[in-house]
Amino acid sequence: MRCNATPSPRTSHTRILTMNIGYVGLGNMGGALARRLQLTHPLQVYDRDGTCVQRLVERGATRAENLTHLAQSCDVIILCLPTSEHVRSVLFGADGIAASVKRGTLIVDQTSGDPTMTRAIAAELAERGIGIVDAPVSGGPAGADAGTIAIMVGAELGVFERVAPVLRAISPNVFHAGGIGCGHVVKLANNLLSAGTRLMTLEAMALAVKNGVDSEKALEIMMASGGRNFWMEKYMANYILTGKLKAAFALGLLHKDVRLACQLGQDSGMPMLFGNLSKDFYQMALNEHSFDAPVNVVAVTMDRITGSHVVPADFSID
């Protein structure tokens, strides 16, 4: 399967469905994506955490004993790892995938990664006859389980047509963002916007509460007004105002995404005025809490620096 070939959509669909698919990285996000894919495709799965693997095995997946075995037996290998550095290690490190895969194997990187590094990885893999596409997602584990998650793909058109049927088995919301790396570019832009919206919403709520407006009343009014936004709709009432701050997404991972977005802006000659403010605020929260803390604890940091009390004093993160 040459990555520069452009089969018809029908041929692509037929060939991709007969391929052996492996999935590496079965944490909160990868596990949910693999579960969804497993509804229609047999999978080989691998993760350093045996508990994560066992959950998929109990649903019918095949356990890969190591990366070498998975690489040798799969035509499509999907990765969902914390960072692009982890992707590079899994591909090129000791006993990495790239040393064992067949020529023509297609790697699908669902990590929220660094587009610059992704493009460099793609060039190295191409020298070995291995293709890669970036296909990060937005919508969280719940969106993966429900089959509604957005998947943004960076690949040449012919390669996109090959991999699209597999990705549409996870969700119909599959978008071709452009060439290699463009999926990661859009994901960083999306997460930058989401991260900034979160902070402005918390700051606005803190302003209202500190000046005498009840938090629930402030939220009710804003939800009927021009400041209404997705983050407010989904998280304020159910998580922040109740003090139930548990979240599937780690604070450190969101900070990583905002940092990468700001770096991409700098590298492309853009001033990142609001992005850098967001990055520094998340760094404050990271210093106050921890990398693995649920991202919702940023509301506690906002309360501390504003002297407000939007989050209940008896909040929990478990």
CSV table of C-alpha atoms in Angstrom, one decimal:
chain,number,residue,atom,x,y,z
A,1,MET,CA,0.0,0.0,0.0
A,2,ARG,CA,1.9,3.1,-1.2
A,3,CYS,CA,1.0,6.3,0.5
A,4,ASN,CA,1.1,8.3,-2.7
A,5,ALA,CA,-1.5,6.2,-4.4
A,6,THR,CA,-5.0,7.6,-4.7
A,7,PRO,CA,-7.5,4.7,-4.9
A,8,SER,CA,-11.2,5.3,-5.5
A,9,PRO,CA,-13.2,5.7,-2.3
A,10,ARG,CA,-14.8,2.3,-2.9
A,11,THR,CA,-11.5,0.6,-3.3
A,12,SER,CA,-10.2,2.4,-0.3
A,13,HIS,CA,-13.2,1.4,1.8
A,14,THR,CA,-12.8,-2.3,0.9
A,15,ARG,CA,-9.1,-2.5,1.5
A,16,ILE,CA,-9.1,-0.6,4.8
A,17,LEU,CA,-11.8,-2.9,6.3
A,18,THR,CA,-9.7,-6.0,5.6
A,19,MET,CA,-6.6,-4.6,7.3
A,20,ASN,CA,-5.3,-5.7,10.7
A,21,ILE,CA,-5.6,-2.7,13.1
A,22,GLY,CA,-3.5,-2.1,16.2
A,23,TYR,CA,-4.1,0.5,18.9
A,24,VAL,CA,-1.4,1.8,21.2
A,25,GLY,CA,-2.1,4.0,24.2
A,26,LEU,CA,-5.3,3.0,26.0
A,27,GLY,CA,-5.6,5.8,28.7
A,28,ASN,CA,-8.7,7.9,29.2
A,29,MET,CA,-8.9,9.1,25.6
A,30,GLY,CA,-7.2,6.3,23.7
A,31,GLY,CA,-9.2,3.7,25.6
A,32,ALA,CA,-12.5,5.3,24.7
A,33,LEU,CA,-11.5,5.7,21.1
A,34,ALA,CA,-10.4,2.0,20.9
A,35,ARG,CA,-13.7,0.9,22.6
A,36,ARG,CA,-15.7,2.7,19.9
A,37,LEU,CA,-13.6,1.3,17.1
A,38,GLN,CA,-13.8,-2.2,18.5
A,39,LEU,CA,-17.5,-2.2,17.9
A,40,THR,CA,-16.9,-2.7,14.2
A,41,HIS,CA,-13.2,-3.8,13.9
A,42,PRO,CA,-11.2,-6.5,15.6
A,43,LEU,CA,-8.2,-4.9,17.3
A,44,GLN,CA,-4.8,-5.7,18.6
A,45,VAL,CA,-4.0,-3.5,21.6
A,46,TYR,CA,-1.0,-2.5,23.6
A,47,ASP,CA,-0.3,-0.3,26.6
A,48,ARG,CA,2.3,-0.4,29.3
A,49,ASP,CA,-0.6,-0.4,31.8
A,50,GLY,CA,-1.9,-4.0,31.7
A,51,THR,CA,-5.2,-3.0,33.4
A,52,CYS,CA,-6.0,-0.8,30.4
A,53,VAL,CA,-5.2,-3.6,28.0
A,54,GLN,CA,-7.3,-6.1,30.0
A,55,ARG,CA,-10.4,-3.9,29.7
A,56,LEU,CA,-10.2,-4.1,25.9
A,57,VAL,CA,-9.4,-7.8,25.9
A,58,GLU,CA,-12.5,-8.4,27.9
A,59,ARG,CA,-14.4,-6.8,25.1
A,60,GLY,CA,-12.8,-9.1,22.5
A,61,ALA,CA,-9.5,-7.3,21.6
A,62,THR,CA,-6.3,-9.3,21.2
A,63,ARG,CA,-3.5,-8.5,23.5
A,64,ALA,CA,-0.2,-7.6,21.8
A,65,GLU,CA,2.7,-8.9,24.0
A,66,ASN,CA,5.0,-6.1,22.8
A,67,LEU,CA,5.3,-3.3,20.2
A,68,THR,CA,7.3,-5.5,17.9
A,69,HIS,CA,4.6,-8.1,17.7
A,70,LEU,CA,1.9,-5.5,17.1
A,71,ALA,CA,4.1,-3.8,14.4
A,72,GLN,CA,4.8,-6.9,12.5
A,73,SER,CA,1.2,-8.1,12.4
A,74,CYS,CA,-0.8,-4.8,11.7
A,75,ASP,CA,-1.4,-2.8,8.6
A,76,VAL,CA,-2.8,0.2,10.4
A,77,ILE,CA,-1.4,1.2,13.8
A,78,ILE,CA,-3.2,3.9,15.8
A,79,LEU,CA,-1.4,5.8,18.5
A,80,CYS,CA,-3.0,7.9,21.3
A,81,LEU,CA,-0.2,9.1,23.6
A,82,PRO,CA,0.3,12.1,25.9
A,83,THR,CA,2.7,14.0,23.8
A,84,SER,CA,4.6,13.9,20.5
A,85,GLU,CA,7.8,13.1,22.4
A,86,HIS,CA,6.0,9.9,23.5
A,87,VAL,CA,5.0,9.2,19.9
A,88,ARG,CA,8.6,9.6,18.7
A,89,SER,CA,9.8,7.2,21.5
A,90,VAL,CA,7.2,4.6,20.6
A,91,LEU,CA,8.1,4.8,16.9
A,92,PHE,CA,11.9,5.2,17.0
A,93,GLY,CA,13.0,4.2,20.6
A,94,ALA,CA,14.3,0.8,21.7
A,95,ASP,CA,12.1,-1.9,20.2
A,96,GLY,CA,10.1,0.9,18.5
A,97,ILE,CA,7.4,0.3,16.0
A,98,ALA,CA,9.3,1.8,13.0
A,99,ALA,CA,12.0,-0.9,13.2
A,100,SER,CA,9.5,-3.8,12.8
A,101,VAL,CA,6.6,-2.6,10.6
A,102,LYS,CA,6.2,-3.7,7.0
A,103,ARG,CA,6.7,-1.2,4.2
A,104,GLY,CA,3.3,0.4,3.4
A,105,THR,CA,2.1,0.3,7.0
A,106,LEU,CA,0.0,3.4,7.9
A,107,ILE,CA,0.5,5.1,11.3
A,108,VAL,CA,-2.5,7.1,12.6
A,109,ASP,CA,-1.5,9.6,15.4
A,110,GLN,CA,-4.5,10.6,17.5
A,111,THR,CA,-2.3,12.3,20.1
A,112,SER,CA,-2.8,16.0,20.7
A,113,GLY,CA,0.6,16.7,19.3
A,114,ASP,CA,3.2,19.2,18.0
A,115,PRO,CA,2.6,19.7,14.2
A,116,THR,CA,6.3,20.6,13.7
A,117,MET,CA,7.5,17.4,15.3
A,118,THR,CA,4.8,15.4,13.4
A,119,ARG,CA,6.0,16.7,10.1
A,120,ALA,CA,9.6,15.7,11.0
A,121,ILE,CA,8.4,12.3,12.1
A,122,ALA,CA,6.5,11.9,8.8
A,123,ALA,CA,9.7,12.7,6.8
A,124,GLU,CA,11.7,10.0,8.8
A,125,LEU,CA,9.0,7.4,8.3
A,126,ALA,CA,8.7,8.2,4.6
A,127,GLU,CA,12.3,7.2,4.2
A,128,ARG,CA,11.3,3.7,5.5
A,129,GLY,CA,8.2,3.4,3.3
A,130,ILE,CA,5.9,4.1,6.2
A,131,GLY,CA,3.0,6.6,6.1
A,132,ILE,CA,1.6,8.6,8.9
A,133,VAL,CA,-1.5,10.8,9.4
A,134,ASP,CA,-2.3,13.0,12.3
A,135,ALA,CA,-5.9,12.6,13.5
A,136,PRO,CA,-6.4,14.3,16.9
A,137,VAL,CA,-9.8,14.5,18.4
A,138,SER,CA,-12.0,16.9,20.3
A,139,GLY,CA,-15.0,16.0,22.5
A,140,GLY,CA,-13.4,13.9,25.3
A,141,PRO,CA,-13.9,10.3,26.3
A,142,ALA,CA,-17.7,10.8,26.5
A,143,GLY,CA,-17.8,12.0,22.9
A,144,ALA,CA,-15.7,9.0,21.9
A,145,ASP,CA,-18.0,6.5,23.6
A,146,ALA,CA,-21.1,8.2,22.1
A,147,GLY,CA,-19.6,8.3,18.6
A,148,THR,CA,-19.9,12.1,18.3
A,149,ILE,CA,-16.3,13.1,18.7
A,150,ALA,CA,-14.7,15.4,16.1
A,151,ILE,CA,-11.6,13.9,14.3
A,152,MET,CA,-9.4,16.4,12.4
A,153,VAL,CA,-7.0,14.7,9.9
A,154,GLY,CA,-3.8,15.9,8.4
A,155,ALA,CA,-2.9,13.8,5.4
A,156,GLU,CA,-2.6,14.0,1.6
A,157,LEU,CA,-6.0,13.4,0.0
A,158,GLY,CA,-5.3,9.9,-1.2
A,159,VAL,CA,-4.1,8.8,2.3
A,160,PHE,CA,-7.1,10.5,3.9
A,161,GLU,CA,-9.4,8.5,1.7
A,162,ARG,CA,-7.8,5.3,2.8
A,163,VAL,CA,-8.0,5.9,6.5
A,164,ALA,CA,-11.3,7.7,6.6
A,165,PRO,CA,-13.4,4.5,6.8
A,166,VAL,CA,-11.6,3.5,10.0
A,167,LEU,CA,-11.9,6.9,11.6
A,168,ARG,CA,-15.6,7.1,10.6
A,169,ALA,CA,-16.1,3.8,12.6
A,170,ILE,CA,-15.2,6.0,15.6
A,171,SER,CA,-17.3,9.0,14.6
A,172,PRO,CA,-19.0,10.3,11.5
A,173,ASN,CA,-17.5,13.7,12.3
A,174,VAL,CA,-14.2,13.3,10.4
A,175,PHE,CA,-12.7,16.4,8.8
A,176,HIS,CA,-9.8,16.6,6.3
A,177,ALA,CA,-7.9,19.6,7.7
A,178,GLY,CA,-5.1,19.6,5.0
A,179,GLY,CA,-1.7,18.0,4.6
A,180,ILE,CA,0.4,16.3,7.3
A,181,GLY,CA,0.4,18.2,10.5
A,182,CYS,CA,-2.7,20.2,9.8
A,183,GLY,CA,-4.8,18.1,12.1
A,184,HIS,CA,-2.5,18.9,14.9
A,185,VAL,CA,-2.6,22.6,13.9
A,186,VAL,CA,-6.4,22.8,14.1
A,187,LYS,CA,-6.4,20.8,17.4
A,188,LEU,CA,-4.0,23.3,19.0
A,189,ALA,CA,-6.0,26.3,17.7
A,190,ASN,CA,-9.2,24.7,19.1
A,191,ASN,CA,-7.7,23.9,22.5
A,192,LEU,CA,-6.2,27.4,22.7
A,193,LEU,CA,-9.7,28.9,22.1
A,194,SER,CA,-11.3,26.5,24.6
A,195,ALA,CA,-8.6,27.3,27.2
A,196,GLY,CA,-9.0,31.0,26.8
A,197,THR,CA,-12.8,30.8,26.9
A,198,ARG,CA,-12.6,28.8,30.2
A,199,LEU,CA,-10.5,31.5,31.8
A,200,MET,CA,-12.6,34.4,30.7
A,201,THR,CA,-15.8,32.6,31.9
A,202,LEU,CA,-14.2,32.0,35.3
A,203,GLU,CA,-13.0,35.6,35.5
A,204,ALA,CA,-16.5,37.0,34.6
A,205,MET,CA,-18.1,34.8,37.2
A,206,ALA,CA,-15.6,35.8,39.8
A,207,LEU,CA,-16.3,39.5,39.0
A,208,ALA,CA,-20.1,39.0,39.4
A,209,VAL,CA,-19.8,37.0,42.6
A,210,LYS,CA,-17.3,39.3,44.3
A,211,ASN,CA,-19.6,42.2,43.7
A,212,GLY,CA,-22.7,40.7,45.3
A,213,VAL,CA,-24.4,38.5,42.7
A,214,ASP,CA,-25.2,34.9,43.6
A,215,SER,CA,-23.2,32.5,41.5
A,216,GLU,CA,-26.2,30.5,40.3
A,217,LYS,CA,-28.1,33.7,39.5
A,218,ALA,CA,-25.1,35.1,37.6
A,219,LEU,CA,-24.8,31.9,35.6
A,220,GLU,CA,-28.6,31.9,34.8
A,221,ILE,CA,-28.4,35.5,33.5
A,222,MET,CA,-25.2,34.9,31.5
A,223,MET,CA,-26.7,31.8,29.9
A,224,ALA,CA,-29.5,33.9,28.5
A,225,SER,CA,-27.1,36.6,27.4
A,226,GLY,CA,-24.4,37.3,24.9
A,227,GLY,CA,-21.6,35.8,27.0
A,228,ARG,CA,-23.0,32.3,26.8
A,229,ASN,CA,-20.5,29.8,25.5
A,230,PHE,CA,-19.9,26.1,25.2
A,231,TRP,CA,-17.7,25.8,28.3
A,232,MET,CA,-20.2,27.7,30.4
A,233,GLU,CA,-23.0,25.4,29.2
A,234,LYS,CA,-21.2,22.2,29.8
A,235,TYR,CA,-19.1,22.8,33.0
A,236,MET,CA,-20.2,25.7,35.1
A,237,ALA,CA,-23.4,24.3,36.7
A,238,ASN,CA,-22.5,20.7,36.8
A,239,TYR,CA,-18.8,20.9,37.9
A,240,ILE,CA,-17.6,24.3,39.1
A,241,LEU,CA,-20.6,25.5,41.1
A,242,THR,CA,-21.1,22.1,42.6
A,243,GLY,CA,-17.4,21.7,43.6
A,244,LYS,CA,-17.2,18.4,41.8
A,245,LEU,CA,-14.0,19.2,39.9
A,246,LYS,CA,-13.1,15.7,38.6
A,247,ALA,CA,-12.3,15.7,34.9
A,248,ALA,CA,-10.8,13.2,32.5
A,249,PHE,CA,-8.4,15.8,31.1
A,250,ALA,CA,-5.3,16.7,33.1
A,251,LEU,CA,-4.3,20.3,33.8
A,252,GLY,CA,-0.8,19.6,32.6
A,253,LEU,CA,-2.0,18.4,29.2
A,254,LEU,CA,-4.1,21.5,28.6
A,255,HIS,CA,-1.1,23.6,29.5
A,256,LYS,CA,1.0,21.6,27.0
A,257,ASP,CA,-1.5,22.3,24.3
A,258,VAL,CA,-1.6,26.1,25.0
A,259,ARG,CA,2.2,26.2,25.1
A,260,LEU,CA,2.5,24.4,21.8
A,261,ALA,CA,-0.1,26.7,20.2
A,262,CYS,CA,1.9,29.8,21.4
A,263,GLN,CA,5.1,28.3,20.1
A,264,LEU,CA,3.5,27.6,16.8
A,265,GLY,CA,2.4,31.2,16.6
A,266,GLN,CA,5.8,32.5,17.5
A,267,ASP,CA,7.4,30.2,14.9
A,268,SER,CA,5.0,31.5,12.2
A,269,GLY,CA,5.6,35.2,13.1
A,270,MET,CA,2.3,35.8,15.0
A,271,PRO,CA,1.9,37.8,18.2
A,272,MET,CA,0.1,35.5,20.6
A,273,LEU,CA,-1.2,38.2,23.0
A,274,PHE,CA,-4.1,36.3,24.6
A,275,GLY,CA,-2.6,32.9,24.1
A,276,ASN,CA,0.5,33.8,26.1
A,277,LEU,CA,-1.7,35.3,28.9
A,278,SER,CA,-3.6,32.0,29.0
A,279,LYS,CA,-0.4,30.0,29.0
A,280,ASP,CA,0.9,31.9,32.0
A,281,PHE,CA,-2.3,31.5,33.9
A,282,TYR,CA,-2.3,27.7,33.4
A,283,GLN,CA,1.4,27.7,34.5
A,284,MET,CA,0.3,29.4,37.7
A,285,ALA,CA,-2.4,26.8,38.2
A,286,LEU,CA,0.1,24.0,37.4
A,287,ASN,CA,2.5,25.3,40.0
A,288,GLU,CA,-0.3,25.5,42.6
A,289,HIS,CA,-1.7,22.0,41.8
A,290,SER,CA,0.0,19.3,39.7
A,291,PHE,CA,0.4,18.1,36.2
A,292,ASP,CA,-2.2,15.3,36.7
A,293,ALA,CA,-4.7,17.4,38.6
A,294,PRO,CA,-8.1,17.6,36.8
A,295,VAL,CA,-8.2,20.7,34.5
A,296,ASN,CA,-11.2,22.1,36.4
A,297,VAL,CA,-8.9,23.0,39.4
A,298,VAL,CA,-8.0,26.1,37.4
A,299,ALA,CA,-11.2,27.5,38.9
A,300,VAL,CA,-9.7,27.2,42.4
A,301,THR,CA,-6.7,29.3,41.2
A,302,MET,CA,-9.0,31.9,39.8
A,303,ASP,CA,-10.9,32.1,43.1
A,304,ARG,CA,-7.6,32.5,45.0
A,305,ILE,CA,-6.2,35.4,42.9
A,306,THR,CA,-9.5,37.2,42.7
A,307,GLY,CA,-10.6,36.7,46.3
A,308,SER,CA,-13.9,35.3,45.1
A,309,HIS,CA,-15.8,32.1,46.1
A,310,VAL,CA,-17.3,30.7,42.9
A,311,VAL,CA,-16.1,27.1,43.8
A,312,PRO,CA,-17.5,25.7,47.1
A,313,ALA,CA,-15.0,25.5,49.9
A,314,ASP,CA,-15.6,21.7,50.2
A,315,PHE,CA,-14.8,21.0,46.5
A,316,SER,CA,-13.4,17.6,45.5
A,317,ILE,CA,-11.2,16.4,42.7
A,318,ASP,CA,-12.0,12.6,42.9
